[in-house]
Amino acid sequence: MKSADDVAITILGWLASEPDLLDRFMALSGTDPSSLRSAARYPGFLAGVVDFLMQHEPTLLAFCQATDTKPEDVVSAHMSLSGPVDY
């Protein structure tokens, strides 16, 4: 099983291959291409990356299929980086 940070970095890499999603993520997070690398060093930013994916099930499933990642691993990373969420 990958660490929570590794899952978040994998998500970020996948987003980089999905320009429309990457643009949306950057708009929502207030980042730009030049600041992504430095922002990825901060746990709060990585939590936001995972949260972005968790907010839209079709995107979550597309990521999981494209990267051969179990949805449970993303949920675990989300809980590790953000804490439990009450929906």
Coordinates of C-alpha atoms in Angstrom, one line a residue:
M1 CA 0.0 0.0 0.0
K2 CA 1.3 3.5 -0.9
S3 CA 1.7 6.2 1.7
A4 CA -0.8 9.0 1.8
D5 CA 1.8 11.4 0.4
D6 CA 2.6 8.9 -2.5
V7 CA -1.1 8.7 -3.3
A8 CA -1.5 12.5 -3.4
I9 CA 1.6 12.8 -5.6
T10 CA 0.2 10.1 -7.9
I11 CA -3.0 12.1 -8.1
L12 CA -1.1 15.3 -8.9
G13 CA 0.8 13.5 -11.7
W14 CA -2.4 12.1 -13.1
L15 CA -4.0 15.6 -13.0
A16 CA -1.0 16.9 -15.0
S17 CA -2.1 14.5 -17.8
E18 CA -5.7 15.8 -17.7
P19 CA -5.5 19.5 -18.7
D20 CA -9.1 20.4 -18.0
L21 CA -9.0 18.8 -14.5
L22 CA -5.6 20.4 -13.8
D23 CA -6.9 23.8 -14.8
R24 CA -9.9 23.4 -12.5
F25 CA -7.8 22.2 -9.6
M26 CA -5.4 25.1 -10.0
A27 CA -8.3 27.6 -10.2
L28 CA -9.9 26.1 -7.0
S29 CA -6.6 25.9 -5.1
G30 CA -5.2 29.2 -6.2
T31 CA -2.0 27.7 -7.6
D32 CA -0.4 28.1 -11.0
P33 CA 1.9 25.8 -12.9
S34 CA 5.1 27.4 -11.5
S35 CA 4.0 27.0 -7.9
L36 CA 2.8 23.4 -8.0
R37 CA 6.1 21.7 -7.3
S38 CA 6.8 23.8 -4.2
A39 CA 3.2 23.6 -3.0
A40 CA 3.4 19.8 -3.2
R41 CA 5.9 19.9 -0.3
Y42 CA 3.1 20.9 2.2
P43 CA 0.8 18.4 3.7
G44 CA -2.1 20.8 3.6
F45 CA -1.7 21.1 -0.2
L46 CA -1.5 17.3 -0.6
A47 CA -4.7 17.0 1.4
G48 CA -6.3 19.4 -1.0
V49 CA -5.2 17.4 -4.0
V50 CA -6.8 14.2 -2.5
D51 CA -9.9 16.2 -1.5
F52 CA -10.3 17.5 -5.0
L53 CA -10.5 14.0 -6.3
M54 CA -12.8 12.8 -3.5
Q55 CA -15.3 15.5 -4.4
H56 CA -16.3 13.9 -7.7
E57 CA -16.8 10.2 -7.9
P58 CA -16.5 9.9 -11.7
T59 CA -13.1 11.6 -11.5
L60 CA -12.1 9.4 -8.6
L61 CA -13.0 6.3 -10.5
A62 CA -11.2 7.6 -13.7
F63 CA -8.1 8.2 -11.7
C64 CA -8.3 4.7 -10.1
Q65 CA -8.7 3.0 -13.4
A66 CA -5.9 5.0 -15.1
T67 CA -3.4 4.4 -12.3
D68 CA -4.5 1.0 -11.1
T69 CA -5.2 2.4 -7.6
K70 CA -7.9 1.1 -5.4
P71 CA -10.5 3.6 -4.3
E72 CA -10.0 2.5 -0.8
D73 CA -6.4 3.6 -1.0
V74 CA -7.5 7.1 -2.0
V75 CA -10.0 7.2 0.9
S76 CA -7.3 6.0 3.3
A77 CA -5.0 8.8 2.0
H78 CA -7.8 11.3 2.4
M79 CA -8.4 10.3 6.0
S80 CA -4.7 10.3 6.8
L81 CA -4.1 13.8 5.3
S82 CA -7.4 15.5 6.2
G83 CA -8.8 13.5 9.0
P84 CA -12.2 11.8 9.1
V85 CA -15.0 13.7 7.3
D86 CA -18.7 13.8 8.2
Y87 CA -20.8 13.8 5.1

